[in-house]
């Protein structure tokens, strides 16, 4: 039975309601006042870090903008113009790009460039085999072999081309001399339209093997040795270890090398210019897109058309590189 309420007990009071003035004061207290936090120690530290970051990034950012981004913008603009023999340009719209679509010389040069790209990829297996052989435990003289194979990378392309022109010479070249010893008739390797492209591609492979070798050996050294020891205990031989361990674990390095090789092959010019020359009868079957760009821009002074050609090559490089990044998901294994 409930106890009776006392008459003297105070009546329950309702909770005080917030007035609009009090709510407005609480909102004002919660508001951020930048003039109050501007002078705080944390804010000063953030501003100092931002200024130092901008200071250190400025040289690289300015260099990229001046020497890379701005030339790309200029090239894109000039690709819509026509240049006169004494300078000056006029806007022509898409005329240069329509000309690209019907230029048979460009189509052949683009095909030659793609062949250079495919031949350049053949140098990666050669570099991989040499890197695996030099990375075997107990191998002596690795630094000497590595230095000798890297010398073509730091040698001037013109010097390399002069040596290989002598080797390829159809009259007294050492290649024909050695082939004659086994009964193969001599031929003019760099003057024959059927062999000129392959001859230049072999020189390009020879000059890039050393660079790929350094990168692949670094990738091989990053693979833990206990993987191979465990595989040997399971009965895996050298061949099985190469295909089951080395290739999967080295796939990120191989992908990096393949991207660099493709981009370098698509931009090939110096070896083509130095080995083949400008008066070679096999030049149409061996010149690249960059070689054709050089002729139109600096020999024929058709800079607007050359700019359109350069921008087309940029699109090709970006498309091929994007395709490589798309396909790498199927064969590259990141640990």
Short mmCIF file of N, CA and C in Angstrom, two decimals, residues 204-296:
data_model
loop_
_atom_site.label_atom_id
_atom_site.label_comp_id
_atom_site.label_asym_id
_atom_site.label_seq_id
_atom_site.Cartn_x
_atom_site.Cartn_y
_atom_site.Cartn_z
N UNK A 204 71.00 -2.33 -80.27
CA UNK A 204 70.24 -1.79 -79.13
C UNK A 204 70.18 -2.79 -77.99
N UNK A 205 69.98 -4.08 -78.31
CA UNK A 205 69.96 -5.10 -77.26
C UNK A 205 71.31 -5.17 -76.56
N UNK A 206 72.38 -5.11 -77.34
CA UNK A 206 73.72 -5.19 -76.77
C UNK A 206 74.00 -4.03 -75.82
N UNK A 207 73.47 -2.86 -76.12
CA UNK A 207 73.72 -1.69 -75.27
C UNK A 207 72.85 -1.66 -74.02
N UNK A 208 71.76 -2.42 -73.99
CA UNK A 208 70.86 -2.37 -72.83
C UNK A 208 70.99 -3.58 -71.91
N UNK A 209 71.72 -4.61 -72.33
CA UNK A 209 71.86 -5.80 -71.49
C UNK A 209 72.52 -5.45 -70.16
N UNK A 210 73.53 -4.60 -70.18
CA UNK A 210 74.22 -4.24 -68.94
C UNK A 210 73.33 -3.51 -67.96
N UNK A 211 72.50 -2.60 -68.45
CA UNK A 211 71.59 -1.85 -67.57
C UNK A 211 70.55 -2.78 -66.96
N UNK A 212 69.96 -3.65 -67.78
CA UNK A 212 69.00 -4.61 -67.25
C UNK A 212 69.66 -5.58 -66.27
N UNK A 213 70.92 -5.92 -66.54
CA UNK A 213 71.64 -6.84 -65.67
C UNK A 213 71.77 -6.28 -64.26
N UNK A 214 72.10 -5.00 -64.13
CA UNK A 214 72.27 -4.40 -62.81
C UNK A 214 70.96 -4.45 -62.03
N UNK A 215 69.86 -4.11 -62.68
CA UNK A 215 68.56 -4.09 -61.99
C UNK A 215 68.13 -5.50 -61.61
N UNK A 216 68.31 -6.46 -62.53
CA UNK A 216 67.88 -7.83 -62.24
C UNK A 216 68.73 -8.47 -61.15
N UNK A 217 70.03 -8.18 -61.13
CA UNK A 217 70.86 -8.72 -60.06
C UNK A 217 70.46 -8.14 -58.70
N UNK A 218 70.09 -6.88 -58.68
CA UNK A 218 69.59 -6.30 -57.42
C UNK A 218 68.30 -6.99 -56.98
N UNK A 219 67.42 -7.30 -57.94
CA UNK A 219 66.20 -8.03 -57.59
C UNK A 219 66.49 -9.44 -57.11
N UNK A 220 67.46 -10.11 -57.71
CA UNK A 220 67.81 -11.47 -57.29
C UNK A 220 68.40 -11.47 -55.89
N UNK A 221 69.19 -10.47 -55.56
CA UNK A 221 69.78 -10.42 -54.22
C UNK A 221 68.76 -10.15 -53.13
N UNK A 222 67.59 -9.61 -53.50
CA UNK A 222 66.55 -9.36 -52.50
C UNK A 222 65.72 -10.61 -52.19
N UNK A 223 65.90 -11.71 -52.94
CA UNK A 223 65.16 -12.94 -52.68
C UNK A 223 65.86 -13.70 -51.55
N UNK A 224 65.17 -14.03 -50.48
CA UNK A 224 65.82 -14.74 -49.36
C UNK A 224 66.37 -16.09 -49.80
N UNK A 225 67.57 -16.43 -49.34
CA UNK A 225 68.21 -17.68 -49.73
C UNK A 225 67.53 -18.90 -49.12
N UNK A 226 66.84 -18.72 -47.99
CA UNK A 226 66.23 -19.90 -47.36
C UNK A 226 65.10 -20.47 -48.20
N UNK A 227 64.54 -19.66 -49.15
CA UNK A 227 63.55 -20.22 -50.06
C UNK A 227 64.17 -21.31 -50.92
N UNK A 228 65.37 -21.03 -51.44
CA UNK A 228 66.05 -22.02 -52.28
C UNK A 228 66.50 -23.22 -51.46
N UNK A 229 66.90 -22.99 -50.22
CA UNK A 229 67.30 -24.10 -49.37
C UNK A 229 66.11 -25.02 -49.08
N UNK A 230 64.96 -24.43 -48.83
CA UNK A 230 63.77 -25.24 -48.60
C UNK A 230 63.36 -25.99 -49.85
N UNK A 231 63.46 -25.33 -51.01
CA UNK A 231 63.13 -26.00 -52.26
C UNK A 231 64.09 -27.15 -52.55
N UNK A 232 65.38 -26.96 -52.23
CA UNK A 232 66.35 -28.04 -52.45
C UNK A 232 66.06 -29.23 -51.53
N UNK A 233 65.63 -28.97 -50.29
CA UNK A 233 65.27 -30.06 -49.39
C UNK A 233 64.06 -30.83 -49.90
N UNK A 234 63.17 -30.15 -50.61
CA UNK A 234 61.99 -30.81 -51.18
C UNK A 234 62.30 -31.53 -52.49
N UNK A 235 63.55 -31.44 -52.94
CA UNK A 235 63.94 -32.15 -54.14
C UNK A 235 63.88 -31.34 -55.43
N UNK A 236 63.70 -30.02 -55.35
CA UNK A 236 63.63 -29.19 -56.55
C UNK A 236 65.04 -28.90 -57.06
N UNK A 237 65.27 -29.14 -58.34
CA UNK A 237 66.55 -28.87 -58.95
C UNK A 237 66.68 -27.42 -59.36
N UNK A 238 67.81 -27.04 -59.97
CA UNK A 238 68.01 -25.64 -60.39
C UNK A 238 66.96 -25.14 -61.37
N UNK A 239 66.56 -25.99 -62.32
CA UNK A 239 65.57 -25.56 -63.31
C UNK A 239 64.23 -25.33 -62.64
N UNK A 240 63.82 -26.26 -61.78
CA UNK A 240 62.54 -26.11 -61.09
C UNK A 240 62.56 -24.90 -60.16
N UNK A 241 63.68 -24.66 -59.50
CA UNK A 241 63.80 -23.48 -58.64
C UNK A 241 63.70 -22.20 -59.45
N UNK A 242 64.25 -22.22 -60.66
CA UNK A 242 64.20 -21.00 -61.48
C UNK A 242 62.77 -20.65 -61.87
N UNK A 243 62.01 -21.67 -62.31
CA UNK A 243 60.65 -21.40 -62.78
C UNK A 243 59.64 -21.28 -61.65
N UNK A 244 59.88 -21.93 -60.52
CA UNK A 244 58.91 -21.90 -59.42
C UNK A 244 59.21 -20.86 -58.37
N UNK A 245 60.48 -20.44 -58.26
CA UNK A 245 60.84 -19.45 -57.25
C UNK A 245 61.35 -18.15 -57.86
N UNK A 246 62.37 -18.26 -58.71
CA UNK A 246 63.03 -17.05 -59.20
C UNK A 246 62.09 -16.19 -60.03
N UNK A 247 61.44 -16.80 -61.00
CA UNK A 247 60.57 -16.00 -61.88
C UNK A 247 59.41 -15.36 -61.13
N UNK A 248 58.65 -16.08 -60.29
CA UNK A 248 57.56 -15.39 -59.57
C UNK A 248 58.04 -14.30 -58.64
N UNK A 249 59.14 -14.56 -57.90
CA UNK A 249 59.61 -13.55 -56.95
C UNK A 249 60.30 -12.39 -57.64
N UNK A 250 60.79 -12.61 -58.86
CA UNK A 250 61.46 -11.55 -59.60
C UNK A 250 60.51 -10.84 -60.57
N UNK A 251 59.25 -11.23 -60.60
CA UNK A 251 58.32 -10.65 -61.57
C UNK A 251 58.14 -9.14 -61.42
N UNK A 252 58.11 -8.54 -60.20
CA UNK A 252 58.04 -7.07 -60.14
C UNK A 252 59.24 -6.39 -60.80
N UNK A 253 60.43 -6.95 -60.61
CA UNK A 253 61.62 -6.38 -61.24
C UNK A 253 61.57 -6.55 -62.75
N UNK A 254 61.12 -7.71 -63.21
CA UNK A 254 60.99 -7.93 -64.65
C UNK A 254 59.96 -6.98 -65.27
N UNK A 255 58.91 -6.71 -64.54
CA UNK A 255 57.91 -5.75 -65.04
C UNK A 255 58.50 -4.36 -65.16
N UNK A 256 59.26 -3.94 -64.16
CA UNK A 256 59.91 -2.63 -64.20
C UNK A 256 60.87 -2.54 -65.38
N UNK A 257 61.67 -3.58 -65.59
CA UNK A 257 62.62 -3.58 -66.69
C UNK A 257 61.90 -3.58 -68.04
N UNK A 258 60.81 -4.30 -68.14
CA UNK A 258 60.07 -4.34 -69.41
C UNK A 258 59.46 -2.99 -69.75
N UNK A 259 58.95 -2.27 -68.74
CA UNK A 259 58.38 -0.95 -69.00
C UNK A 259 59.46 0.01 -69.51
N UNK A 260 60.62 0.00 -68.85
CA UNK A 260 61.72 0.86 -69.29
C UNK A 260 62.20 0.48 -70.69
N UNK A 261 62.26 -0.81 -70.98
CA UNK A 261 62.72 -1.26 -72.29
C UNK A 261 61.76 -0.84 -73.39
N UNK A 262 60.48 -0.95 -73.14
CA UNK A 262 59.48 -0.58 -74.16
C UNK A 262 59.52 0.92 -74.43
N UNK A 263 59.58 1.72 -73.37
CA UNK A 263 59.62 3.17 -73.56
C UNK A 263 60.88 3.59 -74.30
N UNK A 264 62.03 2.98 -73.94
CA UNK A 264 63.28 3.30 -74.62
C UNK A 264 63.24 2.90 -76.09
N UNK A 265 62.65 1.75 -76.39
CA UNK A 265 62.58 1.29 -77.78
C UNK A 265 61.66 2.17 -78.62
N UNK A 266 60.56 2.62 -78.03
CA UNK A 266 59.65 3.49 -78.77
C UNK A 266 60.27 4.84 -79.07
N UNK A 267 61.29 5.25 -78.31
CA UNK A 267 61.95 6.53 -78.52
C UNK A 267 63.31 6.37 -79.21
N UNK A 268 63.56 5.25 -79.84
CA UNK A 268 64.88 4.99 -80.45
C UNK A 268 65.15 5.96 -81.59
N UNK A 269 66.34 6.54 -81.57
CA UNK A 269 66.75 7.47 -82.62
C UNK A 269 68.25 7.45 -82.87
N UNK A 270 69.05 7.57 -81.80
CA UNK A 270 70.48 7.80 -81.97
C UNK A 270 71.17 6.66 -82.70
N UNK A 271 70.86 5.41 -82.33
CA UNK A 271 71.50 4.28 -83.00
C UNK A 271 71.03 4.16 -84.45
N UNK A 272 69.76 4.44 -84.69
CA UNK A 272 69.26 4.40 -86.07
C UNK A 272 69.96 5.45 -86.92
N UNK A 273 70.11 6.63 -86.37
CA UNK A 273 70.75 7.72 -87.11
C UNK A 273 72.22 7.44 -87.35
N UNK A 274 72.91 6.89 -86.33
CA UNK A 274 74.36 6.69 -86.45
C UNK A 274 74.72 5.42 -87.20
N UNK A 275 73.96 4.36 -87.05
CA UNK A 275 74.28 3.10 -87.71
C UNK A 275 73.81 3.11 -89.16
N UNK A 276 72.58 3.51 -89.40
CA UNK A 276 72.02 3.47 -90.76
C UNK A 276 72.49 4.66 -91.57
N UNK A 277 72.39 5.87 -91.02
CA UNK A 277 72.78 7.05 -91.77
C UNK A 277 71.61 7.61 -92.58
N UNK A 278 71.83 8.81 -93.12
CA UNK A 278 70.76 9.50 -93.85
C UNK A 278 70.68 9.13 -95.31
N UNK A 279 71.74 8.56 -95.88
CA UNK A 279 71.75 8.24 -97.32
C UNK A 279 71.70 6.74 -97.57
N UNK A 280 71.39 5.97 -96.58
CA UNK A 280 71.35 4.51 -96.72
C UNK A 280 70.11 4.12 -97.53
N UNK A 281 70.25 3.23 -98.51
CA UNK A 281 69.07 2.81 -99.28
C UNK A 281 68.06 2.04 -98.44
N UNK A 282 68.50 1.48 -97.30
CA UNK A 282 67.59 0.74 -96.44
C UNK A 282 66.96 1.61 -95.36
N UNK A 283 67.12 2.92 -95.46
CA UNK A 283 66.60 3.82 -94.43
C UNK A 283 65.08 3.71 -94.25
N UNK A 284 64.27 3.64 -95.31
CA UNK A 284 62.82 3.55 -95.08
C UNK A 284 62.41 2.31 -94.29
N UNK A 285 63.17 1.23 -94.41
CA UNK A 285 62.83 0.00 -93.70
C UNK A 285 63.40 -0.04 -92.28
N UNK A 286 64.14 0.99 -91.87
CA UNK A 286 64.77 0.95 -90.55
C UNK A 286 64.53 2.20 -89.71
N UNK A 287 64.06 3.28 -90.28
CA UNK A 287 63.93 4.51 -89.49
C UNK A 287 62.73 4.41 -88.55
N UNK A 288 62.86 5.07 -87.44
CA UNK A 288 61.83 5.08 -86.41
C UNK A 288 60.98 6.35 -86.52
N UNK A 289 59.99 6.45 -85.64
CA UNK A 289 59.14 7.63 -85.63
C UNK A 289 59.94 8.86 -85.20
N UNK A 290 60.83 8.70 -84.24
CA UNK A 290 61.63 9.83 -83.79
C UNK A 290 62.58 10.28 -84.90
N UNK A 291 63.10 9.34 -85.70
CA UNK A 291 63.95 9.71 -86.83
C UNK A 291 63.14 10.53 -87.84
N UNK A 292 61.91 10.11 -88.11
CA UNK A 292 61.06 10.86 -89.03
C UNK A 292 60.71 12.22 -88.44
N UNK A 293 60.51 12.29 -87.15
CA UNK A 293 60.27 13.57 -86.48
C UNK A 293 61.47 14.50 -86.67
N UNK A 294 62.67 13.97 -86.51
CA UNK A 294 63.88 14.78 -86.70
C UNK A 294 63.95 15.32 -88.14
N UNK A 295 63.64 14.51 -89.10
CA UNK A 295 63.70 14.97 -90.49
C UNK A 295 62.70 16.08 -90.76
N UNK A 296 61.47 15.92 -90.27
CA UNK A 296 60.44 16.93 -90.54
C UNK A 296 60.68 18.22 -89.75
#
